[in-house]
XYZ file of C-alpha atoms in Angstrom:
439
model
C 0.000 0.000 0.000
C 1.329 3.462 -0.827
C 0.067 6.878 0.225
C -0.325 9.505 -2.474
C -0.830 13.218 -2.033
C -3.861 14.164 -4.109
C -4.369 17.792 -5.226
C -7.935 17.856 -3.888
C -6.545 17.255 -0.387
C -5.985 21.026 -0.223
C -9.690 21.821 -0.302
C -10.301 21.326 3.407
C -7.754 22.598 5.954
C -6.140 20.077 8.294
C -7.371 19.603 11.815
C -5.616 21.357 14.677
C -4.058 18.077 15.822
C -2.283 17.665 12.475
C -1.399 21.278 11.844
C 1.939 21.017 13.649
C 2.953 17.996 11.558
C 2.484 19.659 8.175
C 4.779 21.966 6.255
C 4.458 25.492 7.651
C 4.471 26.895 4.095
C 0.921 25.612 3.557
C 1.512 22.973 0.878
C -0.132 20.335 3.110
C 2.803 17.950 2.679
C 4.207 16.550 5.941
C 7.162 18.376 7.442
C 10.266 16.254 6.980
C 11.867 14.802 10.148
C 12.478 17.581 12.692
C 12.143 20.422 10.193
C 9.099 22.684 9.920
C 8.953 22.459 6.139
C 8.694 19.581 3.687
C 11.898 20.583 1.876
C 14.299 23.515 1.577
C 12.749 24.744 -1.685
C 9.129 25.037 -0.561
C 7.679 28.563 -0.652
C 3.929 27.949 -0.498
C 0.957 25.818 -1.607
C 2.184 25.823 -5.217
C 5.782 25.008 -4.410
C 8.373 24.863 -5.826
C 9.715 21.660 -4.244
C 13.001 19.784 -4.259
C 13.335 17.005 -6.810
C 13.014 14.262 -4.181
C 10.448 16.020 -1.976
C 7.410 14.112 -3.268
C 9.221 10.775 -3.016
C 10.355 11.407 0.556
C 6.924 12.690 1.545
C 5.285 9.600 0.086
C 7.722 7.206 1.797
C 8.199 8.727 5.240
C 5.430 11.234 5.763
C 2.520 8.869 6.293
C 3.332 8.068 9.902
C 3.494 11.736 10.911
C 0.002 12.256 9.540
C -1.346 9.200 11.341
C -2.265 7.577 8.041
C -1.419 4.139 6.656
C 2.313 3.845 6.150
C 3.683 3.280 2.700
C 5.765 0.390 4.024
C 3.048 -1.845 5.434
C 4.231 -4.797 3.335
C 7.823 -4.636 4.623
C 10.080 -3.182 7.235
C 12.412 -0.243 6.801
C 15.781 -0.548 8.483
C 18.345 1.949 9.696
C 22.046 1.116 9.731
C 24.323 3.230 11.926
C 27.918 3.779 10.854
C 30.434 4.804 13.521
C 33.476 6.381 11.901
C 35.760 7.788 14.577
C 35.981 9.864 17.742
C 38.181 12.555 19.189
C 38.598 12.694 22.959
C 39.687 15.817 24.820
C 41.701 14.008 27.491
C 43.058 10.622 28.487
C 41.118 8.352 30.839
C 44.054 6.034 31.521
C 46.605 6.389 34.293
C 49.537 5.842 31.962
C 50.210 4.758 28.397
C 47.874 4.998 25.447
C 44.174 4.192 25.551
C 42.419 1.462 23.577
C 38.935 2.972 23.071
C 35.858 1.251 21.673
C 32.282 2.421 21.150
C 28.842 0.886 21.662
C 25.526 1.834 20.061
C 22.103 1.373 21.663
C 18.715 2.070 20.087
C 16.056 3.255 22.573
C 12.481 2.990 21.416
C 9.638 5.202 22.595
C 8.172 2.314 24.632
C 11.356 2.137 26.726
C 12.815 -0.955 25.055
C 16.573 -0.819 24.456
C 18.330 -2.745 21.685
C 22.110 -3.092 21.449
C 22.941 -2.696 17.774
C 26.723 -2.664 17.723
C 30.121 -2.636 19.376
C 33.199 -1.491 17.528
C 36.570 -3.171 17.743
C 39.015 -1.860 20.322
C 41.276 0.717 18.681
C 44.510 -0.578 20.166
C 46.992 2.199 20.921
C 45.006 4.895 19.080
C 44.602 6.819 22.351
C 42.435 9.935 21.965
C 41.795 9.665 18.195
C 40.303 6.188 17.637
C 39.269 5.271 14.101
C 36.765 2.400 13.868
C 34.846 2.688 10.573
C 32.279 0.290 12.027
C 28.889 -0.636 10.570
C 26.233 -1.665 13.099
C 23.549 -4.209 12.372
C 20.321 -2.897 10.897
C 17.339 -2.174 13.123
C 13.693 -1.787 12.182
C 12.561 1.814 11.832
C 8.966 2.718 11.000
C 9.567 6.349 10.084
C 9.841 9.813 11.569
C 7.702 10.743 14.543
C 8.311 7.587 16.558
C 10.488 9.160 19.257
C 13.384 6.688 18.910
C 16.716 7.745 20.417
C 20.246 6.647 19.485
C 22.733 6.382 22.377
C 26.474 6.089 21.752
C 29.089 5.393 24.418
C 32.871 5.489 24.204
C 34.787 3.313 26.651
C 38.415 2.412 27.216
C 39.510 -1.237 27.191
C 41.372 -2.355 30.318
C 43.810 -5.277 30.365
C 42.550 -6.701 27.110
C 38.992 -6.947 28.407
C 39.791 -8.739 31.672
C 38.819 -5.692 33.728
C 35.719 -3.562 33.368
C 36.142 -0.804 30.766
C 36.514 2.850 31.729
C 33.620 5.111 30.702
C 34.838 8.041 28.590
C 31.661 9.720 27.413
C 28.146 9.358 26.050
C 26.192 11.011 23.262
C 22.486 10.683 22.527
C 20.231 12.163 19.868
C 16.701 11.716 18.599
C 16.679 9.743 15.398
C 14.290 12.271 13.861
C 16.893 15.012 14.332
C 19.623 12.860 12.837
C 17.358 12.160 9.863
C 16.967 15.873 9.188
C 19.910 15.839 6.799
C 18.828 12.641 5.023
C 18.708 12.712 1.248
C 17.706 10.175 -1.374
C 20.793 8.351 -2.669
C 19.010 5.768 -4.809
C 15.705 3.941 -4.999
C 14.924 2.786 -1.469
C 18.006 4.303 0.184
C 18.319 7.527 2.158
C 21.566 8.695 3.711
C 22.393 11.382 6.271
C 25.468 13.561 6.276
C 28.275 12.467 8.650
C 27.283 14.088 11.942
C 29.584 14.764 14.939
C 27.877 14.255 18.312
C 29.248 15.701 21.536
C 30.376 13.217 24.194
C 29.739 14.110 27.832
C 30.740 12.543 31.135
C 29.125 13.987 34.277
C 28.435 17.296 32.515
C 32.020 17.439 31.249
C 32.465 17.672 27.491
C 34.939 14.882 26.792
C 35.013 14.795 22.986
C 32.984 14.058 19.881
C 32.029 10.994 17.849
C 31.324 10.999 14.094
C 28.428 8.867 12.814
C 26.170 8.454 9.784
C 22.740 6.856 9.300
C 21.673 4.807 6.278
C 17.926 4.320 5.906
C 16.951 1.305 3.788
C 13.315 1.899 2.949
C 10.986 -1.074 2.758
C 9.992 -2.441 -0.614
C 6.670 -0.774 -1.434
C 5.874 -3.308 -4.150
C 4.878 -5.936 -1.619
C 8.032 -8.044 -1.521
C 9.903 -8.320 1.756
C 13.681 -8.311 2.087
C 13.387 -10.569 5.109
C 11.861 -13.464 3.129
C 13.721 -16.754 2.893
C 13.748 -18.912 -0.226
C 12.390 -22.363 0.752
C 13.659 -25.566 -0.860
C 11.288 -28.505 -1.278
C 12.630 -31.442 0.740
C 11.184 -33.808 -1.891
C 13.948 -32.706 -4.295
C 16.634 -34.409 -2.185
C 17.296 -37.828 -0.718
C 16.775 -37.836 3.051
C 18.127 -38.232 5.666
C 21.300 -36.249 4.909
C 24.823 -37.272 5.931
C 27.429 -35.118 7.649
C 30.785 -34.755 5.879
C 34.227 -33.865 7.213
C 35.794 -30.431 6.776
C 39.399 -29.249 6.982
C 38.676 -25.904 8.638
C 35.945 -23.848 10.265
C 33.291 -24.877 12.757
C 30.088 -25.048 10.668
C 28.977 -28.622 9.842
C 28.411 -29.502 6.169
C 26.113 -32.183 4.783
C 26.129 -34.049 1.486
C 22.955 -33.575 -0.554
C 21.773 -35.896 -3.335
C 19.167 -34.846 -5.883
C 16.360 -37.372 -6.423
C 15.707 -36.451 -10.044
C 18.587 -34.403 -11.484
C 18.146 -32.648 -14.802
C 19.723 -33.796 -18.088
C 22.957 -31.842 -17.517
C 22.802 -31.861 -13.730
C 24.789 -34.029 -11.310
C 23.206 -35.673 -8.275
C 25.862 -34.068 -6.063
C 25.471 -30.539 -7.450
C 24.432 -29.095 -4.071
C 25.837 -29.202 -0.564
C 24.200 -28.227 2.755
C 25.618 -25.938 5.462
C 24.132 -25.865 8.968
C 22.129 -22.630 9.154
C 22.503 -22.377 12.950
C 26.198 -21.606 12.362
C 25.592 -19.347 9.380
C 22.730 -16.992 10.301
C 24.867 -13.977 9.348
C 25.248 -15.392 5.834
C 21.554 -15.981 5.144
C 20.571 -12.382 4.412
C 23.690 -11.955 2.266
C 22.829 -14.930 0.063
C 19.182 -13.850 -0.154
C 20.213 -10.410 -1.369
C 22.512 -11.978 -3.963
C 19.640 -14.201 -5.048
C 17.365 -11.197 -5.557
C 20.037 -9.462 -7.636
C 20.376 -12.520 -9.879
C 16.593 -12.887 -10.321
C 15.845 -9.178 -10.756
C 14.816 -8.140 -14.243
C 15.240 -4.690 -15.692
C 16.694 -2.872 -12.655
C 20.475 -2.890 -12.434
C 22.360 -2.571 -9.144
C 25.821 -2.634 -10.695
C 26.696 -5.817 -8.791
C 25.696 -8.309 -11.475
C 29.282 -8.889 -12.772
C 30.313 -10.010 -9.281
C 27.643 -12.684 -9.045
C 29.576 -15.178 -11.190
C 32.218 -15.292 -8.452
C 29.647 -16.183 -5.785
C 28.486 -19.575 -4.558
C 25.333 -20.814 -6.218
C 22.513 -20.427 -3.699
C 19.257 -22.379 -3.913
C 17.593 -21.573 -0.561
C 16.977 -23.150 2.845
C 16.212 -26.866 3.206
C 14.774 -28.643 6.244
C 16.008 -32.228 6.518
C 16.789 -34.834 9.170
C 20.400 -35.873 9.765
C 21.284 -39.556 9.419
C 22.609 -41.053 12.666
C 21.882 -37.776 14.425
C 21.107 -37.616 18.127
C 18.048 -35.485 17.494
C 15.244 -36.367 15.110
C 14.321 -32.712 14.713
C 14.955 -31.475 11.154
C 17.998 -29.314 10.502
C 17.850 -26.092 8.543
C 20.514 -26.113 5.838
C 21.791 -23.475 3.433
C 21.774 -25.162 0.029
C 24.923 -24.020 -1.779
C 26.717 -25.046 -4.936
C 29.087 -27.970 -4.343
C 32.579 -26.994 -5.502
C 33.637 -30.643 -5.488
C 30.995 -31.590 -8.014
C 32.663 -32.644 -11.277
C 36.196 -32.547 -9.794
C 38.511 -35.528 -9.399
C 41.000 -33.623 -7.231
C 39.821 -30.321 -5.757
C 42.263 -27.927 -4.128
C 40.622 -25.354 -1.881
C 42.036 -22.961 0.721
C 40.015 -21.510 3.599
C 41.426 -18.086 4.513
C 40.415 -16.220 7.660
C 40.742 -12.456 7.218
C 41.469 -9.996 10.030
C 44.251 -9.237 12.488
C 41.888 -10.057 15.374
C 39.410 -12.910 14.978
C 37.527 -12.607 18.293
C 36.118 -9.863 20.533
C 34.690 -10.046 24.024
C 30.872 -9.971 24.239
C 30.532 -10.679 20.524
C 28.172 -13.619 19.844
C 28.455 -14.704 23.459
C 32.260 -14.956 23.559
C 33.650 -14.355 27.056
C 36.490 -11.985 27.839
C 38.790 -14.866 28.707
C 37.972 -16.706 25.470
C 38.611 -13.528 23.467
C 41.949 -13.029 25.256
C 42.925 -16.642 24.596
C 42.010 -16.280 20.911
C 44.028 -13.059 20.791
C 47.078 -14.971 21.982
C 46.499 -17.537 19.235
C 46.167 -14.773 16.624
C 49.479 -13.308 17.779
C 51.310 -16.523 16.850
C 49.787 -16.863 13.365
C 50.036 -15.006 10.085
C 46.966 -12.980 11.120
C 49.219 -10.790 13.241
C 51.873 -10.484 10.519
C 49.845 -9.969 7.323
C 46.225 -9.733 8.479
C 45.069 -13.170 7.266
C 45.858 -16.843 7.782
C 45.161 -20.262 6.308
C 42.474 -22.038 8.316
C 41.996 -25.069 6.074
C 43.680 -26.612 3.027
C 41.937 -29.312 0.969
C 43.932 -31.185 -1.672
C 47.345 -30.296 -0.274
C 50.315 -30.884 -2.597
C 52.712 -33.688 -1.725
C 55.410 -31.354 -0.434
C 53.019 -29.774 2.090
C 51.706 -33.145 3.231
C 55.257 -34.333 3.832
C 56.022 -31.546 6.305
C 56.035 -32.705 9.922
C 55.873 -29.853 12.449
C 56.630 -32.340 15.271
C 59.748 -33.776 13.640
C 62.164 -32.276 16.160
C 60.214 -33.496 19.198
C 58.737 -36.741 17.913
C 61.451 -38.807 19.652
C 60.631 -37.410 23.080
C 57.235 -39.058 23.328
C 54.640 -40.550 21.035
C 51.999 -38.250 19.625
C 48.551 -39.407 18.639
C 46.667 -38.466 15.457
C 44.786 -35.675 17.275
C 47.983 -33.912 18.336
C 49.513 -34.295 14.882
C 46.393 -32.852 13.278
C 46.452 -29.804 15.584
C 50.179 -29.267 14.975
C 49.625 -29.424 11.212
C 46.832 -26.866 11.504
C 49.105 -24.500 13.450
C 51.727 -24.923 10.729
C 49.159 -23.901 8.106
C 48.082 -20.898 10.198
C 51.689 -19.673 10.261
C 52.165 -19.852 6.484
C 52.919 -16.507 4.887
C 50.914 -15.294 1.927
C 53.758 -16.096 -0.465
C 54.065 -19.671 0.857
C 50.297 -20.135 0.751
C 50.098 -19.240 -2.952
C 53.221 -21.272 -3.727
C 51.608 -24.437 -2.359
C 48.197 -23.570 -3.818
C 49.705 -23.277 -7.331
C 51.934 -26.352 -6.994
C 50.909 -28.457 -10.002
C 53.276 -31.398 -9.484
C 51.596 -34.750 -9.974
C 50.865 -36.312 -6.524
């Protein structure tokens, strides 16, 4: 459903209860966000108006007028970007600070939602640079009274001690949306806005943020939909397969009735409970592939992506639970290959953060120590798994110098080999990946 502004709506004046929500110039369009006018160009009932004024009024003005919203068939989302901060003083006794920031969304009903925590800016002291993108949160439009709260804190002892509070900034979302402009169909963007940080009435610095408003699809399709896969297409139950890296279980899938040029093992299943962050990404890629007419500019990249079919519910063979699993159905890279060589690369100098996805401070510290002894610390990435290793890499024994001291079981040897892979430099990784000697 969409709300249109008809010319004959000007015949009768608005009621007193709505008068404060309309443009003060008398055009009867809703005032945008916290402004008193619908746009900066408006001069009266006959305009003129900014080029995107009618579109913004149609998309976001309905709620302010108490009329049906144009996004009833979907949900608009706001994504907060936290760029950097500048603090006026140090909050540490000695040395340089390691600041991080948190973002909380407060709704008008009092409910608070944590939408993001940046990484700790190690050693960046009073000028931390995060360039962090928070997760999207549902936003119904201007006039709701939502408030964004940002806090800057200083990490203590790698997260083992409670952080030191540096300052807090809060602002009504409507005010932040005042500078929003249409960037493309369905996307509005605010200007980068510095917010003042305060701590017990002391001005302690400023934090720079930006809001991206992804407007709901007004055509009736929802971005939150999931593509279902008919379980009758595959042989069930499904069987778990071994992996060389990562923690997400994979399952072999077999088509019941493959097409003329289709293999039975074309697809593979990945446990959705370990890949919830990937679901929306694959769904968006799927919509780009299936879209007709409209171009997002991302189509050339799609041929480098995994094939994605949807989400399948199936029971695991020999599983402890008889409840069906939810599996991401992805293209099987091994299909049609006699010998597949594949490298799993983990990107990032730090691969864990306290309070992220339930990880404890101690676990994050322990993972940080592991990162410090791998190529992640040296070059910002490391090898986490290597399928189809060349003969020279398989022949390497990281326990060769200590193997005579005591016997090591297969489990210890496997862990030692994994550590050896994690310490490979980028040059060594590509050398072994491109080794074409016959096994």
